[in-house]
């Protein structure tokens, strides 16, 4: 386990060497990309672990009325209807363009 860090570095350098076809500048660029990608993946794993499992359904939907006030819906049927009407309006916008036809 003590050697894991060095083995990972060796593996990255080997991958970069193969991908660069002997070009040292390209190898440096590839190594940097590999390390950045792995760092990003580690950071997002840490964020996911910190947040924990949050797979819950909606408990409420907040609607903004035309006069600026808010209405909070908590029962399933009214939340479903509100979300369906919003999605119909929102995703139906492309129907009037060449892309939505």
PDB file of N, CA and C in Angstrom:
ATOM      1  N   UNK A   1       0.831  -1.197   0.000  1.00  0.00           N
ATOM      2  CA  UNK A   1       0.000   0.000   0.000  1.00  0.00           C
ATOM      3  C   UNK A   1       0.870   1.252   0.000  1.00  0.00           C
ATOM      4  N   UNK A   2       2.046   1.162   0.566  1.00  0.00           N
ATOM      5  CA  UNK A   2       2.948   2.307   0.583  1.00  0.00           C
ATOM      6  C   UNK A   2       3.399   2.683  -0.823  1.00  0.00           C
ATOM      7  N   UNK A   3       3.456   1.700  -1.695  1.00  0.00           N
ATOM      8  CA  UNK A   3       3.942   1.925  -3.048  1.00  0.00           C
ATOM      9  C   UNK A   3       2.849   2.395  -4.008  1.00  0.00           C
ATOM     10  N   UNK A   4       1.633   2.487  -3.568  1.00  0.00           N
ATOM     11  CA  UNK A   4       0.512   2.773  -4.463  1.00  0.00           C
ATOM     12  C   UNK A   4       0.686   4.098  -5.193  1.00  0.00           C
ATOM     13  N   UNK A   5       1.121   5.125  -4.492  1.00  0.00           N
ATOM     14  CA  UNK A   5       1.297   6.430  -5.120  1.00  0.00           C
ATOM     15  C   UNK A   5       2.323   6.398  -6.232  1.00  0.00           C
ATOM     16  N   UNK A   6       3.445   5.764  -5.968  1.00  0.00           N
ATOM     17  CA  UNK A   6       4.501   5.682  -6.980  1.00  0.00           C
ATOM     18  C   UNK A   6       4.084   4.795  -8.147  1.00  0.00           C
ATOM     19  N   UNK A   7       3.364   3.722  -7.844  1.00  0.00           N
ATOM     20  CA  UNK A   7       2.893   2.845  -8.922  1.00  0.00           C
ATOM     21  C   UNK A   7       1.906   3.587  -9.820  1.00  0.00           C
ATOM     22  N   UNK A   8       1.082   4.444  -9.220  1.00  0.00           N
ATOM     23  CA  UNK A   8       0.128   5.224 -10.012  1.00  0.00           C
ATOM     24  C   UNK A   8       0.863   6.200 -10.919  1.00  0.00           C
ATOM     25  N   UNK A   9       1.864   6.886 -10.402  1.00  0.00           N
ATOM     26  CA  UNK A   9       2.662   7.823 -11.198  1.00  0.00           C
ATOM     27  C   UNK A   9       3.334   7.085 -12.355  1.00  0.00           C
ATOM     28  N   UNK A  10       3.902   5.921 -12.064  1.00  0.00           N
ATOM     29  CA  UNK A  10       4.552   5.124 -13.112  1.00  0.00           C
ATOM     30  C   UNK A  10       3.551   4.719 -14.191  1.00  0.00           C
ATOM     31  N   UNK A  11       2.361   4.335 -13.778  1.00  0.00           N
ATOM     32  CA  UNK A  11       1.317   3.946 -14.730  1.00  0.00           C
ATOM     33  C   UNK A  11       0.915   5.128 -15.610  1.00  0.00           C
ATOM     34  N   UNK A  12       0.742   6.305 -14.998  1.00  0.00           N
ATOM     35  CA  UNK A  12       0.382   7.498 -15.757  1.00  0.00           C
ATOM     36  C   UNK A  12       1.461   7.831 -16.781  1.00  0.00           C
ATOM     37  N   UNK A  13       2.715   7.770 -16.371  1.00  0.00           N
ATOM     38  CA  UNK A  13       3.813   8.074 -17.281  1.00  0.00           C
ATOM     39  C   UNK A  13       3.873   7.066 -18.421  1.00  0.00           C
ATOM     40  N   UNK A  14       3.615   5.804 -18.126  1.00  0.00           N
ATOM     41  CA  UNK A  14       3.594   4.781 -19.161  1.00  0.00           C
ATOM     42  C   UNK A  14       2.475   5.053 -20.162  1.00  0.00           C
ATOM     43  N   UNK A  15       1.294   5.393 -19.678  1.00  0.00           N
ATOM     44  CA  UNK A  15       0.164   5.705 -20.565  1.00  0.00           C
ATOM     45  C   UNK A  15       0.481   6.915 -21.434  1.00  0.00           C
ATOM     46  N   UNK A  16       1.069   7.942 -20.837  1.00  0.00           N
ATOM     47  CA  UNK A  16       1.412   9.145 -21.582  1.00  0.00           C
ATOM     48  C   UNK A  16       2.492   8.851 -22.621  1.00  0.00           C
ATOM     49  N   UNK A  17       3.437   8.021 -22.275  1.00  0.00           N
ATOM     50  CA  UNK A  17       4.507   7.657 -23.213  1.00  0.00           C
ATOM     51  C   UNK A  17       3.938   6.941 -24.429  1.00  0.00           C
ATOM     52  N   UNK A  18       3.027   6.020 -24.187  1.00  0.00           N
ATOM     53  CA  UNK A  18       2.409   5.280 -25.288  1.00  0.00           C
ATOM     54  C   UNK A  18       1.589   6.220 -26.165  1.00  0.00           C
ATOM     55  N   UNK A  19       0.816   7.112 -25.549  1.00  0.00           N
ATOM     56  CA  UNK A  19      -0.066   8.000 -26.304  1.00  0.00           C
ATOM     57  C   UNK A  19       0.697   9.084 -27.062  1.00  0.00           C
ATOM     58  N   UNK A  20       1.879   9.461 -26.582  1.00  0.00           N
ATOM     59  CA  UNK A  20       2.603  10.576 -27.200  1.00  0.00           C
ATOM     60  C   UNK A  20       3.502  10.147 -28.349  1.00  0.00           C
ATOM     61  N   UNK A  21       3.721   8.866 -28.548  1.00  0.00           N
ATOM     62  CA  UNK A  21       4.592   8.349 -29.605  1.00  0.00           C
ATOM     63  C   UNK A  21       5.989   8.947 -29.518  1.00  0.00           C
ATOM     64  N   UNK A  22       6.522   9.138 -28.294  1.00  0.00           N
ATOM     65  CA  UNK A  22       7.884   9.620 -28.100  1.00  0.00           C
ATOM     66  C   UNK A  22       8.045  11.127 -28.085  1.00  0.00           C
ATOM     67  N   UNK A  23       7.004  11.889 -28.332  1.00  0.00           N
ATOM     68  CA  UNK A  23       7.089  13.355 -28.325  1.00  0.00           C
ATOM     69  C   UNK A  23       7.001  13.843 -26.885  1.00  0.00           C
ATOM     70  N   UNK A  24       8.109  14.426 -26.365  1.00  0.00           N
ATOM     71  CA  UNK A  24       8.165  14.829 -24.959  1.00  0.00           C
ATOM     72  C   UNK A  24       7.169  15.930 -24.614  1.00  0.00           C
ATOM     73  N   UNK A  25       6.982  16.900 -25.509  1.00  0.00           N
ATOM     74  CA  UNK A  25       6.016  17.982 -25.235  1.00  0.00           C
ATOM     75  C   UNK A  25       4.604  17.415 -25.154  1.00  0.00           C
ATOM     76  N   UNK A  26       4.304  16.516 -26.054  1.00  0.00           N
ATOM     77  CA  UNK A  26       2.982  15.890 -26.041  1.00  0.00           C
ATOM     78  C   UNK A  26       2.811  15.043 -24.791  1.00  0.00           C
ATOM     79  N   UNK A  27       3.868  14.375 -24.353  1.00  0.00           N
ATOM     80  CA  UNK A  27       3.817  13.544 -23.147  1.00  0.00           C
ATOM     81  C   UNK A  27       3.496  14.393 -21.927  1.00  0.00           C
ATOM     82  N   UNK A  28       4.136  15.562 -21.812  1.00  0.00           N
ATOM     83  CA  UNK A  28       3.879  16.457 -20.689  1.00  0.00           C
ATOM     84  C   UNK A  28       2.427  16.912 -20.702  1.00  0.00           C
ATOM     85  N   UNK A  29       1.932  17.241 -21.879  1.00  0.00           N
ATOM     86  CA  UNK A  29       0.541  17.685 -22.011  1.00  0.00           C
ATOM     87  C   UNK A  29      -0.428  16.571 -21.622  1.00  0.00           C
ATOM     88  N   UNK A  30      -0.140  15.355 -22.063  1.00  0.00           N
ATOM     89  CA  UNK A  30      -1.009  14.220 -21.747  1.00  0.00           C
ATOM     90  C   UNK A  30      -0.979  13.919 -20.251  1.00  0.00           C
ATOM     91  N   UNK A  31       0.208  13.961 -19.654  1.00  0.00           N
ATOM     92  CA  UNK A  31       0.322  13.726 -18.208  1.00  0.00           C
ATOM     93  C   UNK A  31      -0.482  14.755 -17.420  1.00  0.00           C
ATOM     94  N   UNK A  32      -0.391  16.004 -17.838  1.00  0.00           N
ATOM     95  CA  UNK A  32      -1.142  17.063 -17.158  1.00  0.00           C
ATOM     96  C   UNK A  32      -2.643  16.810 -17.264  1.00  0.00           C
ATOM     97  N   UNK A  33      -3.096  16.400 -18.446  1.00  0.00           N
ATOM     98  CA  UNK A  33      -4.522  16.122 -18.639  1.00  0.00           C
ATOM     99  C   UNK A  33      -4.977  14.937 -17.788  1.00  0.00           C
ATOM    100  N   UNK A  34      -4.152  13.897 -17.711  1.00  0.00           N
ATOM    101  CA  UNK A  34      -4.504  12.729 -16.897  1.00  0.00           C
ATOM    102  C   UNK A  34      -4.615  13.127 -15.434  1.00  0.00           C
ATOM    103  N   UNK A  35      -3.634  13.866 -14.950  1.00  0.00           N
ATOM    104  CA  UNK A  35      -3.634  14.266 -13.534  1.00  0.00           C
ATOM    105  C   UNK A  35      -4.799  15.189 -13.212  1.00  0.00           C
ATOM    106  N   UNK A  36      -5.108  16.136 -14.119  1.00  0.00           N
ATOM    107  CA  UNK A  36      -6.249  17.027 -13.893  1.00  0.00           C
ATOM    108  C   UNK A  36      -7.558  16.243 -13.863  1.00  0.00           C
ATOM    109  N   UNK A  37      -7.684  15.288 -14.758  1.00  0.00           N
ATOM    110  CA  UNK A  37      -8.896  14.475 -14.809  1.00  0.00           C
ATOM    111  C   UNK A  37      -9.067  13.660 -13.533  1.00  0.00           C
ATOM    112  N   UNK A  38      -7.985  13.039 -13.071  1.00  0.00           N
ATOM    113  CA  UNK A  38      -8.072  12.241 -11.851  1.00  0.00           C
ATOM    114  C   UNK A  38      -8.324  13.108 -10.620  1.00  0.00           C
ATOM    115  N   UNK A  39      -7.739  14.309 -10.581  1.00  0.00           N
ATOM    116  CA  UNK A  39      -7.972  15.222  -9.461  1.00  0.00           C
ATOM    117  C   UNK A  39      -9.436  15.648  -9.422  1.00  0.00           C
ATOM    118  N   UNK A  40      -9.985  15.950 -10.581  1.00  0.00           N
ATOM    119  CA  UNK A  40     -11.387  16.344 -10.660  1.00  0.00           C
ATOM    120  C   UNK A  40     -12.299  15.213 -10.188  1.00  0.00           C
ATOM    121  N   UNK A  41     -11.994  13.990 -10.619  1.00  0.00           N
ATOM    122  CA  UNK A  41     -12.805  12.844 -10.196  1.00  0.00           C
ATOM    123  C   UNK A  41     -12.722  12.641  -8.692  1.00  0.00           C
ATOM    124  N   UNK A  42     -11.529  12.798  -8.113  1.00  0.00           N
ATOM    125  CA  UNK A  42     -11.374  12.664  -6.657  1.00  0.00           C
ATOM    126  C   UNK A  42     -12.184  13.727  -5.922  1.00  0.00           C
ATOM    127  N   UNK A  43     -12.129  14.964  -6.418  1.00  0.00           N
ATOM    128  CA  UNK A  43     -12.873  16.047  -5.768  1.00  0.00           C
ATOM    129  C   UNK A  43     -14.374  15.783  -5.795  1.00  0.00           C
ATOM    130  N   UNK A  44     -14.890  15.340  -6.932  1.00  0.00           N
ATOM    131  CA  UNK A  44     -16.324  15.075  -7.018  1.00  0.00           C
ATOM    132  C   UNK A  44     -16.730  13.872  -6.167  1.00  0.00           C
ATOM    133  N   UNK A  45     -15.852  12.867  -6.045  1.00  0.00           N
ATOM    134  CA  UNK A  45     -16.146  11.752  -5.133  1.00  0.00           C
ATOM    135  C   UNK A  45     -16.211  12.242  -3.699  1.00  0.00           C
ATOM    136  N   UNK A  46     -15.304  13.156  -3.327  1.00  0.00           N
ATOM    137  CA  UNK A  46     -15.324  13.710  -1.974  1.00  0.00           C
ATOM    138  C   UNK A  46     -16.591  14.516  -1.724  1.00  0.00           C
ATOM    139  N   UNK A  47     -17.013  15.281  -2.706  1.00  0.00           N
ATOM    140  CA  UNK A  47     -18.246  16.065  -2.571  1.00  0.00           C
ATOM    141  C   UNK A  47     -19.437  15.124  -2.410  1.00  0.00           C
ATOM    142  N   UNK A  48     -19.500  14.074  -3.233  1.00  0.00           N
ATOM    143  CA  UNK A  48     -20.612  13.124  -3.151  1.00  0.00           C
ATOM    144  C   UNK A  48     -20.633  12.432  -1.797  1.00  0.00           C
ATOM    145  N   UNK A  49     -19.457  12.084  -1.284  1.00  0.00           N
ATOM    146  CA  UNK A  49     -19.403  11.428   0.027  1.00  0.00           C
ATOM    147  C   UNK A  49     -19.848  12.377   1.127  1.00  0.00           C
ATOM    148  N   UNK A  50     -19.487  13.657   1.009  1.00  0.00           N
ATOM    149  CA  UNK A  50     -19.867  14.632   2.025  1.00  0.00           C
ATOM    150  C   UNK A  50     -21.371  14.887   2.011  1.00  0.00           C
ATOM    151  N   UNK A  51     -21.967  14.891   0.819  1.00  0.00           N
ATOM    152  CA  UNK A  51     -23.403  15.144   0.724  1.00  0.00           C
ATOM    153  C   UNK A  51     -24.222  13.933   1.151  1.00  0.00           C
ATOM    154  N   UNK A  52     -23.678  12.756   0.964  1.00  0.00           N
ATOM    155  CA  UNK A  52     -24.403  11.545   1.335  1.00  0.00           C
ATOM    156  C   UNK A  52     -25.476  11.214   0.324  1.00  0.00           C
ATOM    157  N   UNK A  53     -26.293  10.245   0.667  1.00  0.00           N
ATOM    158  CA  UNK A  53     -27.365   9.829  -0.227  1.00  0.00           C
ATOM    159  C   UNK A  53     -28.587  10.697   0.029  1.00  0.00           C
ATOM    160  N   UNK A  54     -29.001  11.421  -0.989  1.00  0.00           N
ATOM    161  CA  UNK A  54     -30.143  12.320  -0.849  1.00  0.00           C
ATOM    162  C   UNK A  54     -31.206  12.000  -1.889  1.00  0.00           C
ATOM    163  N   UNK A  55     -31.471  10.729  -2.095  1.00  0.00           N
ATOM    164  CA  UNK A  55     -32.445  10.332  -3.096  1.00  0.00           C
ATOM    165  C   UNK A  55     -33.836  10.319  -2.468  1.00  0.00           C
ATOM    166  N   UNK A  56     -34.430  11.469  -2.419  1.00  0.00           N
ATOM    167  CA  UNK A  56     -35.784  11.607  -1.889  1.00  0.00           C
ATOM    168  C   UNK A  56     -36.631  12.297  -2.948  1.00  0.00           C
ATOM    169  N   UNK A  57     -37.916  12.099  -2.876  1.00  0.00           N
ATOM    170  CA  UNK A  57     -38.821  12.776  -3.777  1.00  0.00           C
ATOM    171  C   UNK A  57     -39.062  14.209  -3.326  1.00  0.00           C
ATOM    172  N   UNK A  58     -39.836  14.921  -4.109  1.00  0.00           N
ATOM    173  CA  UNK A  58     -40.177  16.294  -3.748  1.00  0.00           C
ATOM    174  C   UNK A  58     -41.180  16.310  -2.605  1.00  0.00           C
ATOM    175  N   UNK A  59     -40.979  17.228  -1.685  1.00  0.00           N
ATOM    176  CA  UNK A  59     -41.937  17.371  -0.597  1.00  0.00           C
ATOM    177  C   UNK A  59     -42.827  18.580  -0.815  1.00  0.00           C
ATOM    178  N   UNK A  60     -42.366  19.513  -1.658  1.00  0.00           N
ATOM    179  CA  UNK A  60     -43.181  20.686  -1.947  1.00  0.00           C
ATOM    180  C   UNK A  60     -42.730  21.321  -3.252  1.00  0.00           C
ATOM    181  N   UNK A  61     -43.633  22.086  -3.874  1.00  0.00           N
ATOM    182  CA  UNK A  61     -43.338  22.861  -5.069  1.00  0.00           C
ATOM    183  C   UNK A  61     -43.777  24.285  -4.775  1.00  0.00           C
ATOM    184  N   UNK A  62     -42.891  25.235  -5.053  1.00  0.00           N
ATOM    185  CA  UNK A  62     -43.197  26.642  -4.812  1.00  0.00           C
ATOM    186  C   UNK A  62     -43.490  27.302  -6.152  1.00  0.00           C
ATOM    187  N   UNK A  63     -44.694  27.862  -6.274  1.00  0.00           N
ATOM    188  CA  UNK A  63     -45.099  28.571  -7.485  1.00  0.00           C
ATOM    189  C   UNK A  63     -45.073  30.066  -7.221  1.00  0.00           C
ATOM    190  N   UNK A  64     -44.560  30.814  -8.176  1.00  0.00           N
ATOM    191  CA  UNK A  64     -44.593  32.276  -8.069  1.00  0.00           C
ATOM    192  C   UNK A  64     -45.794  32.772  -8.867  1.00  0.00           C
ATOM    193  N   UNK A  65     -46.692  33.473  -8.215  1.00  0.00           N
ATOM    194  CA  UNK A  65     -47.897  33.998  -8.843  1.00  0.00           C
ATOM    195  C   UNK A  65     -47.557  35.261  -9.628  1.00  0.00           C
ATOM    196  N   UNK A  66     -48.426  35.663 -10.571  1.00  0.00           N
ATOM    197  CA  UNK A  66     -48.171  36.873 -11.364  1.00  0.00           C
ATOM    198  C   UNK A  66     -48.003  38.146 -10.516  1.00  0.00           C
ATOM    199  N   UNK A  67     -48.638  38.191  -9.334  1.00  0.00           N
ATOM    200  CA  UNK A  67     -48.509  39.381  -8.494  1.00  0.00           C
ATOM    201  C   UNK A  67     -47.260  39.340  -7.607  1.00  0.00           C
ATOM    202  N   UNK A  68     -46.424  38.295  -7.748  1.00  0.00           N
ATOM    203  CA  UNK A  68     -45.178  38.206  -7.003  1.00  0.00           C
ATOM    204  C   UNK A  68     -45.249  37.378  -5.731  1.00  0.00           C
ATOM    205  N   UNK A  69     -46.440  36.989  -5.319  1.00  0.00           N
ATOM    206  CA  UNK A  69     -46.562  36.165  -4.122  1.00  0.00           C
ATOM    207  C   UNK A  69     -46.254  34.705  -4.475  1.00  0.00           C
ATOM    208  N   UNK A  70     -45.987  33.906  -3.470  1.00  0.00           N
ATOM    209  CA  UNK A  70     -45.666  32.508  -3.686  1.00  0.00           C
ATOM    210  C   UNK A  70     -46.735  31.603  -3.102  1.00  0.00           C
ATOM    211  N   UNK A  71     -46.996  30.510  -3.804  1.00  0.00           N
ATOM    212  CA  UNK A  71     -47.910  29.488  -3.340  1.00  0.00           C
ATOM    213  C   UNK A  71     -47.119  28.192  -3.180  1.00  0.00           C
ATOM    214  N   UNK A  72     -47.281  27.548  -2.036  1.00  0.00           N
ATOM    215  CA  UNK A  72     -46.564  26.298  -1.773  1.00  0.00           C
ATOM    216  C   UNK A  72     -47.548  25.140  -1.894  1.00  0.00           C
ATOM    217  N   UNK A  73     -47.223  24.218  -2.786  1.00  0.00           N
ATOM    218  CA  UNK A  73     -48.044  23.028  -2.985  1.00  0.00           C
ATOM    219  C   UNK A  73     -47.373  21.852  -2.293  1.00  0.00           C
ATOM    220  N   UNK A  74     -48.164  21.075  -1.551  1.00  0.00           N
ATOM    221  CA  UNK A  74     -47.584  19.942  -0.834  1.00  0.00           C
ATOM    222  C   UNK A  74     -48.251  18.612  -1.161  1.00  0.00           C
ATOM    223  N   UNK A  75     -49.447  18.633  -1.758  1.00  0.00           N
ATOM    224  CA  UNK A  75     -50.084  17.347  -2.066  1.00  0.00           C
ATOM    225  C   UNK A  75     -49.651  16.876  -3.457  1.00  0.00           C
ATOM    226  N   UNK A  76     -49.585  15.566  -3.611  1.00  0.00           N
ATOM    227  CA  UNK A  76     -49.002  14.940  -4.796  1.00  0.00           C
ATOM    228  C   UNK A  76     -49.676  15.371  -6.095  1.00  0.00           C
ATOM    229  N   UNK A  77     -50.990  15.378  -6.121  1.00  0.00           N
ATOM    230  CA  UNK A  77     -51.698  15.664  -7.368  1.00  0.00           C
ATOM    231  C   UNK A  77     -51.461  17.100  -7.840  1.00  0.00           C
ATOM    232  N   UNK A  78     -51.515  18.059  -6.932  1.00  0.00           N
ATOM    233  CA  UNK A  78     -51.301  19.453  -7.344  1.00  0.00           C
ATOM    234  C   UNK A  78     -49.842  19.692  -7.747  1.00  0.00           C
ATOM    235  N   UNK A  79     -48.882  19.005  -7.075  1.00  0.00           N
ATOM    236  CA  UNK A  79     -47.474  19.139  -7.475  1.00  0.00           C
ATOM    237  C   UNK A  79     -47.270  18.558  -8.877  1.00  0.00           C
ATOM    238  N   UNK A  80     -47.875  17.383  -9.139  1.00  0.00           N
ATOM    239  CA  UNK A  80     -47.741  16.767 -10.454  1.00  0.00           C
ATOM    240  C   UNK A  80     -48.315  17.668 -11.542  1.00  0.00           C
ATOM    241  N   UNK A  81     -49.494  18.217 -11.306  1.00  0.00           N
ATOM    242  CA  UNK A  81     -50.130  19.091 -12.296  1.00  0.00           C
ATOM    243  C   UNK A  81     -49.300  20.347 -12.538  1.00  0.00           C
ATOM    244  N   UNK A  82     -48.764  20.935 -11.486  1.00  0.00           N
ATOM    245  CA  UNK A  82     -47.954  22.142 -11.630  1.00  0.00           C
ATOM    246  C   UNK A  82     -46.677  21.854 -12.418  1.00  0.00           C
ATOM    247  N   UNK A  83     -46.027  20.738 -12.122  1.00  0.00           N
ATOM    248  CA  UNK A  83     -44.793  20.387 -12.830  1.00  0.00           C
ATOM    249  C   UNK A  83     -45.063  20.031 -14.289  1.00  0.00           C
ATOM    250  N   UNK A  84     -46.143  19.321 -14.539  1.00  0.00           N
ATOM    251  CA  UNK A  84     -46.477  18.973 -15.917  1.00  0.00           C
ATOM    252  C   UNK A  84     -46.794  20.211 -16.746  1.00  0.00           C
ATOM    253  N   UNK A  85     -47.555  21.145 -16.200  1.00  0.00           N
ATOM    254  CA  UNK A  85     -47.886  22.359 -16.957  1.00  0.00           C
ATOM    255  C   UNK A  85     -46.644  23.214 -17.185  1.00  0.00           C
ATOM    256  N   UNK A  86     -45.754  23.285 -16.188  1.00  0.00           N
ATOM    257  CA  UNK A  86     -44.503  24.038 -16.353  1.00  0.00           C
ATOM    258  C   UNK A  86     -43.642  23.406 -17.440  1.00  0.00           C
ATOM    259  N   UNK A  87     -43.495  22.077 -17.393  1.00  0.00           N
ATOM    260  CA  UNK A  87     -42.664  21.407 -18.386  1.00  0.00           C
ATOM    261  C   UNK A  87     -43.256  21.520 -19.788  1.00  0.00           C
ATOM    262  N   UNK A  88     -44.569  21.477 -19.895  1.00  0.00           N
ATOM    263  CA  UNK A  88     -45.227  21.624 -21.192  1.00  0.00           C
ATOM    264  C   UNK A  88     -44.928  22.992 -21.784  1.00  0.00           C
ATOM    265  N   UNK A  89     -45.038  24.046 -20.950  1.00  0.00           N
ATOM    266  CA  UNK A  89     -44.731  25.396 -21.424  1.00  0.00           C
ATOM    267  C   UNK A  89     -43.248  25.546 -21.748  1.00  0.00           C
ATOM    268  N   UNK A  90     -42.408  25.047 -20.870  1.00  0.00           N
ATOM    269  CA  UNK A  90     -40.961  25.244 -21.012  1.00  0.00           C
ATOM    270  C   UNK A  90     -40.404  24.486 -22.211  1.00  0.00           C
ATOM    271  N   UNK A  91     -40.710  23.210 -22.326  1.00  0.00           N
ATOM    272  CA  UNK A  91     -40.141  22.400 -23.394  1.00  0.00           C
ATOM    273  C   UNK A  91     -40.905  22.546 -24.699  1.00  0.00           C
ATOM    274  N   UNK A  92     -42.071  23.152 -24.673  1.00  0.00           N
ATOM    275  CA  UNK A  92     -42.832  23.394 -25.887  1.00  0.00           C
ATOM    276  C   UNK A  92     -42.364  24.617 -26.639  1.00  0.00           C
ATOM    277  N   UNK A  93     -41.452  25.403 -26.078  1.00  0.00           N
ATOM    278  CA  UNK A  93     -40.972  26.615 -26.732  1.00  0.00           C
ATOM    279  C   UNK A  93     -40.276  26.308 -28.051  1.00  0.00           C
ATOM    280  N   UNK A  94     -39.615  25.192 -28.159  1.00  0.00           N
ATOM    281  CA  UNK A  94     -38.870  24.855 -29.364  1.00  0.00           C
ATOM    282  C   UNK A  94     -39.783  24.457 -30.516  1.00  0.00           C
ATOM    283  N   UNK A  95     -41.058  24.238 -30.254  1.00  0.00           N
ATOM    284  CA  UNK A  95     -41.969  23.822 -31.326  1.00  0.00           C
ATOM    285  C   UNK A  95     -42.122  24.891 -32.390  1.00  0.00           C
ATOM    286  N   UNK A  96     -41.905  26.145 -32.045  1.00  0.00           N
ATOM    287  CA  UNK A  96     -42.082  27.239 -33.003  1.00  0.00           C
ATOM    288  C   UNK A  96     -40.803  27.511 -33.803  1.00  0.00           C
ATOM    289  N   UNK A  97     -39.768  26.709 -33.641  1.00  0.00           N
ATOM    290  CA  UNK A  97     -38.504  26.916 -34.347  1.00  0.00           C
ATOM    291  C   UNK A  97     -38.257  25.779 -35.313  1.00  0.00           C
ATOM    292  N   UNK A  98     -37.224  25.943 -36.143  1.00  0.00           N
ATOM    293  CA  UNK A  98     -36.852  24.877 -37.083  1.00  0.00           C
ATOM    294  C   UNK A  98     -36.381  23.623 -36.355  1.00  0.00           C
ATOM    295  N   UNK A  99     -35.768  23.817 -35.178  1.00  0.00           N
ATOM    296  CA  UNK A  99     -35.224  22.682 -34.444  1.00  0.00           C
ATOM    297  C   UNK A  99     -36.331  21.839 -33.811  1.00  0.00           C
ATOM    298  N   UNK A 100     -37.447  22.459 -33.463  1.00  0.00           N
ATOM    299  CA  UNK A 100     -38.521  21.730 -32.796  1.00  0.00           C
ATOM    300  C   UNK A 100     -39.519  21.118 -33.745  1.00  0.00           C
ATOM    301  N   UNK A 101     -39.419  21.447 -35.000  1.00  0.00           N
ATOM    302  CA  UNK A 101     -40.391  20.963 -35.987  1.00  0.00           C
ATOM    303  C   UNK A 101     -40.168  19.515 -36.352  1.00  0.00           C
TER     304      UNK A 101
END
